[in-house]
Amino acid sequence: KAGVTQTPRYLIKTRGQQVTLSCSPISGHRSVSWYQQTPGQGLQFLFEYFSETQRNKGNFPGRFSGRQFSNSRSEMNVSTLELGDSALYLCASSSKISGRAAGELFFGEGSRLTVL
Amino acid sequence: GESVGLHLPTLSVQEGDNSIINCAYSNSASDYFIWYKQESGKGPQFIIDIRSNMDKRQGQRVTVLLNKTVKHLSLQIAATQPGDSAVYFCAESTGGYNKLIFGAGTRLAVHP
């Protein structure tokens, strides 16, 4: 079974630009979450999508947005990039949507964004 | 590979020894806890989980202990191997949703 696939793996942008990152979850997984990882702040939750609806949102500005498609694939977008947005963006999928086993996430290898 | 964290606490152990990685969690209402392992250049990998109605759970070579009184979680790795070298994160979840709050991480260095 293929794992979580994220594209692109690496990208470089300049301040003020926007970026779109893509995530294909494990087949059959309907929940997709996004996390930002930086050396200073660690792993921080961005948002979670299920059935094309955002279910949870972390404490990030409105420049960070996402969406999920009917096939569960997800994209996240960051507009008006700032230097501090340089990070590893991780996507995670889960087959559990609520209840006792919620929280077991399977992560992709991430998209490393560098903002110059 | 890319460094996960430049100033993470590091636990150095000899190959074959047992390792204990500790984590203090923040929310007394959290009801689900997970340990993840992250190797350089890779995403976090699930190791073991535990629910708040338990205080101990064992897996293959790993044991997680939960002390809700002091909001403390630990991961014990038996017979540590070089392949165990990585950064280890604890994470907590509340209310059955897939939103995880991660700890800062601990780097485990295994020496032959």
JSON list of C-alpha atoms in Angstrom, two decimals:
[
{"chain": "A", "resi": 1, "resn": "LYS", "atom": "CA", "xyz": [0.00, 0.00, 0.00]},
{"chain": "A", "resi": 2, "resn": "ALA", "atom": "CA", "xyz": [1.49, 3.36, -1.01]},
{"chain": "A", "resi": 3, "resn": "GLY", "atom": "CA", "xyz": [2.18, 5.82, 1.78]},
{"chain": "A", "resi": 4, "resn": "VAL", "atom": "CA", "xyz": [1.33, 9.49, 2.01]},
{"chain": "A", "resi": 5, "resn": "THR", "atom": "CA", "xyz": [2.76, 11.32, -0.99]},
{"chain": "A", "resi": 6, "resn": "GLN", "atom": "CA", "xyz": [3.68, 14.97, -0.91]},
{"chain": "A", "resi": 7, "resn": "THR", "atom": "CA", "xyz": [4.75, 17.16, -3.79]},
{"chain": "A", "resi": 8, "resn": "PRO", "atom": "CA", "xyz": [6.93, 18.99, -4.38]},
{"chain": "A", "resi": 9, "resn": "ARG", "atom": "CA", "xyz": [9.60, 17.73, -1.98]},
{"chain": "A", "resi": 10, "resn": "TYR", "atom": "CA", "xyz": [11.67, 20.91, -2.18]},
{"chain": "A", "resi": 11, "resn": "LEU", "atom": "CA", "xyz": [10.91, 24.39, -3.37]},
{"chain": "A", "resi": 12, "resn": "ILE", "atom": "CA", "xyz": [12.33, 27.88, -3.13]},
{"chain": "A", "resi": 13, "resn": "LYS", "atom": "CA", "xyz": [10.22, 31.00, -3.24]},
{"chain": "A", "resi": 14, "resn": "THR", "atom": "CA", "xyz": [10.76, 34.70, -2.60]},
{"chain": "A", "resi": 15, "resn": "ARG", "atom": "CA", "xyz": [8.94, 36.92, -0.15]},
{"chain": "A", "resi": 16, "resn": "GLY", "atom": "CA", "xyz": [5.53, 37.99, -1.32]},
{"chain": "A", "resi": 17, "resn": "GLN", "atom": "CA", "xyz": [4.99, 35.01, -3.57]},
{"chain": "A", "resi": 18, "resn": "GLN", "atom": "CA", "xyz": [2.46, 32.27, -2.92]},
{"chain": "A", "resi": 19, "resn": "VAL", "atom": "CA", "xyz": [2.88, 28.52, -2.85]},
{"chain": "A", "resi": 20, "resn": "THR", "atom": "CA", "xyz": [0.65, 25.48, -3.20]},
{"chain": "A", "resi": 21, "resn": "LEU", "atom": "CA", "xyz": [1.60, 22.12, -1.72]},
{"chain": "A", "resi": 22, "resn": "SER", "atom": "CA", "xyz": [-0.09, 18.87, -2.56]},
{"chain": "A", "resi": 23, "resn": "CYS", "atom": "CA", "xyz": [-0.80, 15.74, -0.54]},
{"chain": "A", "resi": 24, "resn": "SER", "atom": "CA", "xyz": [-2.17, 12.37, -1.60]},
{"chain": "A", "resi": 25, "resn": "PRO", "atom": "CA", "xyz": [-3.27, 10.34, 1.45]},
{"chain": "A", "resi": 26, "resn": "ILE", "atom": "CA", "xyz": [-3.03, 6.61, 1.87]},
{"chain": "A", "resi": 27, "resn": "SER", "atom": "CA", "xyz": [-5.75, 4.91, -0.16]},
{"chain": "A", "resi": 28, "resn": "GLY", "atom": "CA", "xyz": [-8.93, 4.74, 1.89]},
{"chain": "A", "resi": 29, "resn": "HIS", "atom": "CA", "xyz": [-7.90, 7.44, 4.35]},
{"chain": "A", "resi": 30, "resn": "ARG", "atom": "CA", "xyz": [-10.39, 10.27, 4.44]},
{"chain": "A", "resi": 31, "resn": "SER", "atom": "CA", "xyz": [-8.82, 12.55, 7.03]},
{"chain": "A", "resi": 32, "resn": "VAL", "atom": "CA", "xyz": [-5.88, 14.72, 6.01]},
{"chain": "A", "resi": 33, "resn": "SER", "atom": "CA", "xyz": [-3.99, 16.99, 8.40]},
{"chain": "A", "resi": 34, "resn": "TRP", "atom": "CA", "xyz": [-1.22, 19.48, 7.78]},
{"chain": "A", "resi": 35, "resn": "TYR", "atom": "CA", "xyz": [1.62, 20.39, 10.14]},
{"chain": "A", "resi": 36, "resn": "GLN", "atom": "CA", "xyz": [4.42, 22.92, 9.97]},
{"chain": "A", "resi": 37, "resn": "GLN", "atom": "CA", "xyz": [7.82, 21.90, 11.35]},
{"chain": "A", "resi": 38, "resn": "THR", "atom": "CA", "xyz": [10.55, 24.42, 12.14]},
{"chain": "A", "resi": 39, "resn": "PRO", "atom": "CA", "xyz": [13.63, 24.16, 14.37]},
{"chain": "A", "resi": 40, "resn": "GLY", "atom": "CA", "xyz": [12.33, 26.95, 16.60]},
{"chain": "A", "resi": 41, "resn": "GLN", "atom": "CA", "xyz": [8.65, 26.05, 16.96]},
{"chain": "A", "resi": 42, "resn": "GLY", "atom": "CA", "xyz": [8.73, 22.31, 16.40]},
{"chain": "A", "resi": 43, "resn": "LEU", "atom": "CA", "xyz": [5.70, 20.56, 14.93]},
{"chain": "A", "resi": 44, "resn": "GLN", "atom": "CA", "xyz": [2.60, 22.72, 14.85]},
{"chain": "A", "resi": 45, "resn": "PHE", "atom": "CA", "xyz": [-0.88, 21.80, 13.67]},
{"chain": "A", "resi": 46, "resn": "LEU", "atom": "CA", "xyz": [-2.20, 23.82, 10.74]},
{"chain": "A", "resi": 47, "resn": "PHE", "atom": "CA", "xyz": [-5.55, 22.25, 9.86]},
{"chain": "A", "resi": 48, "resn": "GLU", "atom": "CA", "xyz": [-7.43, 19.02, 9.29]},
{"chain": "A", "resi": 49, "resn": "TYR", "atom": "CA", "xyz": [-9.83, 18.12, 6.51]},
{"chain": "A", "resi": 50, "resn": "PHE", "atom": "CA", "xyz": [-12.42, 15.39, 6.30]},
{"chain": "A", "resi": 51, "resn": "SER", "atom": "CA", "xyz": [-14.96, 14.95, 3.52]},
{"chain": "A", "resi": 52, "resn": "GLU", "atom": "CA", "xyz": [-13.83, 18.18, 1.89]},
{"chain": "A", "resi": 53, "resn": "THR", "atom": "CA", "xyz": [-14.57, 20.15, 5.07]},
{"chain": "A", "resi": 54, "resn": "GLN", "atom": "CA", "xyz": [-12.11, 21.77, 7.42]},
{"chain": "A", "resi": 55, "resn": "ARG", "atom": "CA", "xyz": [-12.69, 20.18, 10.81]},
{"chain": "A", "resi": 56, "resn": "ASN", "atom": "CA", "xyz": [-9.98, 21.75, 12.93]},
{"chain": "A", "resi": 57, "resn": "LYS", "atom": "CA", "xyz": [-7.71, 24.73, 12.54]},
{"chain": "A", "resi": 58, "resn": "GLY", "atom": "CA", "xyz": [-4.54, 25.72, 14.33]},
{"chain": "A", "resi": 59, "resn": "ASN", "atom": "CA", "xyz": [-3.30, 29.17, 15.28]},
{"chain": "A", "resi": 60, "resn": "PHE", "atom": "CA", "xyz": [-1.95, 30.34, 11.96]},
{"chain": "A", "resi": 61, "resn": "PRO", "atom": "CA", "xyz": [-2.80, 33.53, 10.06]},
{"chain": "A", "resi": 62, "resn": "GLY", "atom": "CA", "xyz": [-5.31, 33.56, 7.24]},
{"chain": "A", "resi": 63, "resn": "ARG", "atom": "CA", "xyz": [-2.48, 33.44, 4.71]},
{"chain": "A", "resi": 64, "resn": "PHE", "atom": "CA", "xyz": [-2.45, 29.71, 5.35]},
{"chain": "A", "resi": 65, "resn": "SER", "atom": "CA", "xyz": [-5.34, 27.90, 3.74]},
{"chain": "A", "resi": 66, "resn": "GLY", "atom": "CA", "xyz": [-6.18, 24.48, 2.49]},
{"chain": "A", "resi": 67, "resn": "ARG", "atom": "CA", "xyz": [-8.75, 22.37, 0.80]},
{"chain": "A", "resi": 68, "resn": "GLN", "atom": "CA", "xyz": [-9.62, 18.76, 0.23]},
{"chain": "A", "resi": 69, "resn": "PHE", "atom": "CA", "xyz": [-11.00, 17.21, -2.91]},
{"chain": "A", "resi": 70, "resn": "SER", "atom": "CA", "xyz": [-13.61, 14.49, -3.31]},
{"chain": "A", "resi": 71, "resn": "ASN", "atom": "CA", "xyz": [-10.85, 11.88, -3.76]},
{"chain": "A", "resi": 72, "resn": "SER", "atom": "CA", "xyz": [-9.41, 12.94, -0.35]},
{"chain": "A", "resi": 73, "resn": "ARG", "atom": "CA", "xyz": [-6.34, 14.55, -1.91]},
{"chain": "A", "resi": 74, "resn": "SER", "atom": "CA", "xyz": [-5.51, 17.82, -0.24]},
{"chain": "A", "resi": 75, "resn": "GLU", "atom": "CA", "xyz": [-3.68, 21.02, -1.02]},
{"chain": "A", "resi": 76, "resn": "MET", "atom": "CA", "xyz": [-2.47, 23.79, 1.20]},
{"chain": "A", "resi": 77, "resn": "ASN", "atom": "CA", "xyz": [-1.68, 27.30, 0.09]},
{"chain": "A", "resi": 78, "resn": "VAL", "atom": "CA", "xyz": [0.41, 30.01, 1.67]},
{"chain": "A", "resi": 79, "resn": "SER", "atom": "CA", "xyz": [0.00, 33.48, 0.24]},
{"chain": "A", "resi": 80, "resn": "THR", "atom": "CA", "xyz": [2.24, 36.53, 0.62]},
{"chain": "A", "resi": 81, "resn": "LEU", "atom": "CA", "xyz": [5.15, 34.43, 1.80]},
{"chain": "A", "resi": 82, "resn": "GLU", "atom": "CA", "xyz": [7.33, 35.67, 4.64]},
{"chain": "A", "resi": 83, "resn": "LEU", "atom": "CA", "xyz": [10.83, 34.57, 5.59]},
{"chain": "A", "resi": 84, "resn": "GLY", "atom": "CA", "xyz": [9.38, 32.90, 8.68]},
{"chain": "A", "resi": 85, "resn": "ASP", "atom": "CA", "xyz": [7.29, 30.58, 6.54]},
{"chain": "A", "resi": 86, "resn": "SER", "atom": "CA", "xyz": [10.43, 28.61, 5.68]},
{"chain": "A", "resi": 87, "resn": "ALA", "atom": "CA", "xyz": [9.70, 25.19, 7.10]},
{"chain": "A", "resi": 88, "resn": "LEU", "atom": "CA", "xyz": [9.02, 21.55, 6.43]},
{"chain": "A", "resi": 89, "resn": "TYR", "atom": "CA", "xyz": [5.30, 21.15, 5.73]},
{"chain": "A", "resi": 90, "resn": "LEU", "atom": "CA", "xyz": [4.05, 17.71, 6.64]},
{"chain": "A", "resi": 91, "resn": "CYS", "atom": "CA", "xyz": [0.85, 16.08, 5.57]},
{"chain": "A", "resi": 92, "resn": "ALA", "atom": "CA", "xyz": [-0.66, 13.22, 7.52]},
{"chain": "A", "resi": 93, "resn": "SER", "atom": "CA", "xyz": [-3.59, 10.97, 6.77]},
{"chain": "A", "resi": 94, "resn": "SER", "atom": "CA", "xyz": [-5.74, 8.83, 8.99]},
{"chain": "A", "resi": 95, "resn": "SER", "atom": "CA", "xyz": [-8.42, 6.24, 8.54]},
{"chain": "A", "resi": 96, "resn": "LYS", "atom": "CA", "xyz": [-9.92, 7.19, 11.89]},
{"chain": "A", "resi": 97, "resn": "ILE", "atom": "CA", "xyz": [-12.21, 10.16, 11.97]},
{"chain": "A", "resi": 98, "resn": "SER", "atom": "CA", "xyz": [-13.30, 10.23, 15.57]},
{"chain": "A", "resi": 99, "resn": "GLY", "atom": "CA", "xyz": [-13.67, 8.04, 18.58]},
{"chain": "A", "resi": 100, "resn": "ARG", "atom": "CA", "xyz": [-11.30, 5.83, 20.41]},
{"chain": "A", "resi": 101, "resn": "ALA", "atom": "CA", "xyz": [-8.55, 5.46, 17.86]},
{"chain": "A", "resi": 102, "resn": "ALA", "atom": "CA", "xyz": [-8.49, 9.00, 16.55]},
{"chain": "A", "resi": 103, "resn": "GLY", "atom": "CA", "xyz": [-5.04, 10.46, 16.43]},
{"chain": "A", "resi": 104, "resn": "GLU", "atom": "CA", "xyz": [-3.02, 7.71, 14.70]},
{"chain": "A", "resi": 105, "resn": "LEU", "atom": "CA", "xyz": [-1.58, 9.66, 11.84]},
{"chain": "A", "resi": 106, "resn": "PHE", "atom": "CA", "xyz": [0.59, 8.48, 8.98]},
{"chain": "A", "resi": 107, "resn": "PHE", "atom": "CA", "xyz": [2.95, 11.19, 7.78]},
{"chain": "A", "resi": 108, "resn": "GLY", "atom": "CA", "xyz": [4.45, 11.90, 4.40]},
{"chain": "A", "resi": 109, "resn": "GLU", "atom": "CA", "xyz": [8.07, 12.96, 4.00]},
{"chain": "A", "resi": 110, "resn": "GLY", "atom": "CA", "xyz": [7.13, 16.61, 3.72]},
{"chain": "A", "resi": 111, "resn": "SER", "atom": "CA", "xyz": [7.62, 19.54, 1.42]},
{"chain": "A", "resi": 112, "resn": "ARG", "atom": "CA", "xyz": [10.58, 21.69, 2.39]},
{"chain": "A", "resi": 113, "resn": "LEU", "atom": "CA", "xyz": [9.86, 25.33, 1.61]},
{"chain": "A", "resi": 114, "resn": "THR", "atom": "CA", "xyz": [12.62, 27.93, 1.63]},
{"chain": "A", "resi": 115, "resn": "VAL", "atom": "CA", "xyz": [11.59, 31.59, 1.41]},
{"chain": "A", "resi": 116, "resn": "LEU", "atom": "CA", "xyz": [14.30, 34.01, 0.31]},
{"chain": "B", "resi": 1, "resn": "GLY", "atom": "CA", "xyz": [19.56, 15.25, 5.71]},
{"chain": "B", "resi": 2, "resn": "GLU", "atom": "CA", "xyz": [17.87, 18.29, 7.18]},
{"chain": "B", "resi": 3, "resn": "SER", "atom": "CA", "xyz": [18.08, 18.76, 10.93]},
{"chain": "B", "resi": 4, "resn": "VAL", "atom": "CA", "xyz": [14.80, 18.50, 12.73]},
{"chain": "B", "resi": 5, "resn": "GLY", "atom": "CA", "xyz": [15.81, 20.71, 15.60]},
{"chain": "B", "resi": 6, "resn": "LEU", "atom": "CA", "xyz": [19.09, 22.42, 16.26]},
{"chain": "B", "resi": 7, "resn": "HIS", "atom": "CA", "xyz": [18.92, 22.55, 20.04]},
{"chain": "B", "resi": 8, "resn": "LEU", "atom": "CA", "xyz": [16.98, 19.48, 21.07]},
{"chain": "B", "resi": 9, "resn": "PRO", "atom": "CA", "xyz": [17.89, 17.70, 24.28]},
{"chain": "B", "resi": 10, "resn": "THR", "atom": "CA", "xyz": [19.98, 14.67, 23.45]},
{"chain": "B", "resi": 11, "resn": "LEU", "atom": "CA", "xyz": [20.03, 11.29, 25.09]},
{"chain": "B", "resi": 12, "resn": "SER", "atom": "CA", "xyz": [23.19, 9.33, 24.37]},
{"chain": "B", "resi": 13, "resn": "VAL", "atom": "CA", "xyz": [23.18, 5.59, 25.03]},
{"chain": "B", "resi": 14, "resn": "GLN", "atom": "CA", "xyz": [25.35, 2.60, 24.28]},
{"chain": "B", "resi": 15, "resn": "GLU", "atom": "CA", "xyz": [24.10, -0.02, 21.87]},
{"chain": "B", "resi": 16, "resn": "GLY", "atom": "CA", "xyz": [22.31, -2.73, 23.81]},
{"chain": "B", "resi": 17, "resn": "ASP", "atom": "CA", "xyz": [21.38, -0.50, 26.73]},
{"chain": "B", "resi": 18, "resn": "ASN", "atom": "CA", "xyz": [17.80, 0.46, 27.55]},
{"chain": "B", "resi": 19, "resn": "SER", "atom": "CA", "xyz": [16.68, 4.02, 26.74]},
{"chain": "B", "resi": 20, "resn": "ILE", "atom": "CA", "xyz": [14.08, 6.10, 28.51]},
{"chain": "B", "resi": 21, "resn": "ILE", "atom": "CA", "xyz": [12.74, 9.23, 26.85]},
{"chain": "B", "resi": 22, "resn": "ASN", "atom": "CA", "xyz": [10.53, 11.50, 28.91]},
{"chain": "B", "resi": 23, "resn": "CYS", "atom": "CA", "xyz": [7.82, 13.95, 27.99]},
{"chain": "B", "resi": 24, "resn": "ALA", "atom": "CA", "xyz": [5.66, 16.35, 29.97]},
{"chain": "B", "resi": 25, "resn": "TYR", "atom": "CA", "xyz": [2.32, 17.05, 28.34]},
{"chain": "B", "resi": 26, "resn": "SER", "atom": "CA", "xyz": [0.30, 20.19, 28.72]},
{"chain": "B", "resi": 27, "resn": "ASN", "atom": "CA", "xyz": [-3.42, 19.47, 28.77]},
{"chain": "B", "resi": 28, "resn": "SER", "atom": "CA", "xyz": [-4.96, 17.50, 31.62]},
{"chain": "B", "resi": 29, "resn": "ALA", "atom": "CA", "xyz": [-7.97, 16.86, 29.36]},
{"chain": "B", "resi": 30, "resn": "SER", "atom": "CA", "xyz": [-5.87, 15.04, 26.76]},
{"chain": "B", "resi": 31, "resn": "ASP", "atom": "CA", "xyz": [-7.04, 11.48, 26.39]},
{"chain": "B", "resi": 32, "resn": "TYR", "atom": "CA", "xyz": [-4.80, 9.99, 23.74]},
{"chain": "B", "resi": 33, "resn": "PHE", "atom": "CA", "xyz": [-1.01, 10.01, 23.53]},
{"chain": "B", "resi": 34, "resn": "ILE", "atom": "CA", "xyz": [1.39, 8.89, 20.82]},
{"chain": "B", "resi": 35, "resn": "TRP", "atom": "CA", "xyz": [5.11, 8.53, 20.38]},
{"chain": "B", "resi": 36, "resn": "TYR", "atom": "CA", "xyz": [6.62, 9.26, 17.00]},
{"chain": "B", "resi": 37, "resn": "LYS", "atom": "CA", "xyz": [10.12, 8.67, 15.65]},
{"chain": "B", "resi": 38, "resn": "GLN", "atom": "CA", "xyz": [11.58, 10.98, 13.05]},
{"chain": "B", "resi": 39, "resn": "GLU", "atom": "CA", "xyz": [14.72, 10.14, 11.14]},
{"chain": "B", "resi": 40, "resn": "SER", "atom": "CA", "xyz": [16.65, 12.75, 9.25]},
{"chain": "B", "resi": 41, "resn": "GLY", "atom": "CA", "xyz": [14.90, 13.77, 6.04]},
{"chain": "B", "resi": 42, "resn": "LYS", "atom": "CA", "xyz": [11.76, 11.78, 6.79]},
{"chain": "B", "resi": 43, "resn": "GLY", "atom": "CA", "xyz": [8.33, 12.38, 8.24]},
{"chain": "B", "resi": 44, "resn": "PRO", "atom": "CA", "xyz": [7.41, 11.22, 11.76]},
{"chain": "B", "resi": 45, "resn": "GLN", "atom": "CA", "xyz": [6.73, 7.51, 12.06]},
{"chain": "B", "resi": 46, "resn": "PHE", "atom": "CA", "xyz": [4.22, 6.09, 14.54]},
{"chain": "B", "resi": 47, "resn": "ILE", "atom": "CA", "xyz": [5.78, 3.99, 17.32]},
{"chain": "B", "resi": 48, "resn": "ILE", "atom": "CA", "xyz": [3.18, 3.34, 19.98]},
{"chain": "B", "resi": 49, "resn": "ASP", "atom": "CA", "xyz": [0.08, 4.94, 21.48]},
{"chain": "B", "resi": 50, "resn": "ILE", "atom": "CA", "xyz": [-1.79, 4.86, 24.77]},
{"chain": "B", "resi": 51, "resn": "ARG", "atom": "CA", "xyz": [-5.19, 6.01, 25.95]},
{"chain": "B", "resi": 52, "resn": "SER", "atom": "CA", "xyz": [-5.76, 7.90, 29.16]},
{"chain": "B", "resi": 53, "resn": "ASN", "atom": "CA", "xyz": [-7.58, 4.96, 30.74]},
{"chain": "B", "resi": 54, "resn": "MET", "atom": "CA", "xyz": [-4.32, 3.00, 30.73]},
{"chain": "B", "resi": 55, "resn": "ASP", "atom": "CA", "xyz": [-1.02, 3.62, 32.47]},
{"chain": "B", "resi": 56, "resn": "LYS", "atom": "CA", "xyz": [1.21, 1.20, 30.55]},
{"chain": "B", "resi": 57, "resn": "ARG", "atom": "CA", "xyz": [1.30, -0.32, 27.11]},
{"chain": "B", "resi": 58, "resn": "GLN", "atom": "CA", "xyz": [3.92, -2.54, 25.54]},
{"chain": "B", "resi": 59, "resn": "GLY", "atom": "CA", "xyz": [4.94, -3.05, 21.97]},
{"chain": "B", "resi": 60, "resn": "GLN", "atom": "CA", "xyz": [7.88, -4.72, 20.34]},
{"chain": "B", "resi": 61, "resn": "ARG", "atom": "CA", "xyz": [10.93, -3.52, 22.30]},
{"chain": "B", "resi": 62, "resn": "VAL", "atom": "CA", "xyz": [9.02, -0.40, 23.37]},
{"chain": "B", "resi": 63, "resn": "THR", "atom": "CA", "xyz": [6.91, 0.45, 26.40]},
{"chain": "B", "resi": 64, "resn": "VAL", "atom": "CA", "xyz": [4.96, 3.62, 27.03]},
{"chain": "B", "resi": 65, "resn": "LEU", "atom": "CA", "xyz": [4.13, 4.72, 30.56]},
{"chain": "B", "resi": 66, "resn": "LEU", "atom": "CA", "xyz": [1.53, 7.34, 31.38]},
{"chain": "B", "resi": 67, "resn": "ASN", "atom": "CA", "xyz": [1.29, 9.18, 34.69]},
{"chain": "B", "resi": 68, "resn": "LYS", "atom": "CA", "xyz": [-1.77, 11.41, 34.56]},
{"chain": "B", "resi": 69, "resn": "THR", "atom": "CA", "xyz": [-1.21, 12.74, 38.06]},
{"chain": "B", "resi": 70, "resn": "VAL", "atom": "CA", "xyz": [1.90, 14.63, 37.00]},
{"chain": "B", "resi": 71, "resn": "LYS", "atom": "CA", "xyz": [1.07, 14.77, 33.27]},
{"chain": "B", "resi": 72, "resn": "HIS", "atom": "CA", "xyz": [4.10, 12.73, 32.31]},
{"chain": "B", "resi": 73, "resn": "LEU", "atom": "CA", "xyz": [4.70, 10.29, 29.51]},
{"chain": "B", "resi": 74, "resn": "SER", "atom": "CA", "xyz": [7.74, 8.12, 28.93]},
{"chain": "B", "resi": 75, "resn": "LEU", "atom": "CA", "xyz": [8.99, 5.84, 26.18]},
{"chain": "B", "resi": 76, "resn": "GLN", "atom": "CA", "xyz": [11.23, 2.96, 27.07]},
{"chain": "B", "resi": 77, "resn": "ILE", "atom": "CA", "xyz": [13.24, 1.26, 24.34]},
{"chain": "B", "resi": 78, "resn": "ALA", "atom": "CA", "xyz": [14.81, -2.07, 25.23]},
{"chain": "B", "resi": 79, "resn": "ALA", "atom": "CA", "xyz": [18.16, -3.17, 23.84]},
{"chain": "B", "resi": 80, "resn": "THR", "atom": "CA", "xyz": [18.67, 0.05, 21.91]},
{"chain": "B", "resi": 81, "resn": "GLN", "atom": "CA", "xyz": [20.10, -0.38, 18.42]},
{"chain": "B", "resi": 82, "resn": "PRO", "atom": "CA", "xyz": [21.90, 2.04, 16.08]},
{"chain": "B", "resi": 83, "resn": "GLY", "atom": "CA", "xyz": [18.76, 2.11, 13.93]},
{"chain": "B", "resi": 84, "resn": "ASP", "atom": "CA", "xyz": [16.92, 3.66, 16.87]},
{"chain": "B", "resi": 85, "resn": "SER", "atom": "CA", "xyz": [18.94, 6.86, 16.48]},
{"chain": "B", "resi": 86, "resn": "ALA", "atom": "CA", "xyz": [16.41, 9.56, 15.63]},
{"chain": "B", "resi": 87, "resn": "VAL", "atom": "CA", "xyz": [14.37, 12.36, 17.15]},
{"chain": "B", "resi": 88, "resn": "TYR", "atom": "CA", "xyz": [11.46, 11.16, 19.27]},
{"chain": "B", "resi": 89, "resn": "PHE", "atom": "CA", "xyz": [8.30, 13.21, 19.77]},
{"chain": "B", "resi": 90, "resn": "CYS", "atom": "CA", "xyz": [5.44, 12.70, 22.15]},
{"chain": "B", "resi": 91, "resn": "ALA", "atom": "CA", "xyz": [2.06, 14.01, 21.06]},
{"chain": "B", "resi": 92, "resn": "GLU", "atom": "CA", "xyz": [-1.28, 14.46, 22.79]},
{"chain": "B", "resi": 93, "resn": "SER", "atom": "CA", "xyz": [-4.82, 14.64, 21.50]},
{"chain": "B", "resi": 94, "resn": "THR", "atom": "CA", "xyz": [-8.09, 15.70, 23.06]},
{"chain": "B", "resi": 95, "resn": "GLY", "atom": "CA", "xyz": [-11.62, 14.65, 22.28]},
{"chain": "B", "resi": 96, "resn": "GLY", "atom": "CA", "xyz": [-10.98, 12.03, 19.63]},
{"chain": "B", "resi": 97, "resn": "TYR", "atom": "CA", "xyz": [-9.92, 14.37, 16.86]},
{"chain": "B", "resi": 98, "resn": "ASN", "atom": "CA", "xyz": [-6.87, 14.13, 14.64]},
{"chain": "B", "resi": 99, "resn": "LYS", "atom": "CA", "xyz": [-5.31, 17.34, 15.95]},
{"chain": "B", "resi": 100, "resn": "LEU", "atom": "CA", "xyz": [-2.09, 16.49, 17.73]},
{"chain": "B", "resi": 101, "resn": "ILE", "atom": "CA", "xyz": [-0.07, 18.73, 20.01]},
{"chain": "B", "resi": 102, "resn": "PHE", "atom": "CA", "xyz": [3.57, 17.73, 19.77]},
{"chain": "B", "resi": 103, "resn": "GLY", "atom": "CA", "xyz": [6.29, 18.02, 22.35]},
{"chain": "B", "resi": 104, "resn": "ALA", "atom": "CA", "xyz": [9.63, 19.60, 21.49]},
{"chain": "B", "resi": 105, "resn": "GLY", "atom": "CA", "xyz": [11.34, 16.28, 20.83]},
{"chain": "B", "resi": 106, "resn": "THR", "atom": "CA", "xyz": [14.37, 14.42, 22.14]},
{"chain": "B", "resi": 107, "resn": "ARG", "atom": "CA", "xyz": [17.29, 13.32, 20.03]},
{"chain": "B", "resi": 108, "resn": "LEU", "atom": "CA", "xyz": [18.44, 9.76, 20.75]},
{"chain": "B", "resi": 109, "resn": "ALA", "atom": "CA", "xyz": [22.02, 8.99, 19.81]},
{"chain": "B", "resi": 110, "resn": "VAL", "atom": "CA", "xyz": [23.06, 5.34, 19.97]},
{"chain": "B", "resi": 111, "resn": "HIS", "atom": "CA", "xyz": [26.77, 4.64, 20.12]},
{"chain": "B", "resi": 112, "resn": "PRO", "atom": "CA", "xyz": [28.34, 1.27, 19.24]}
]
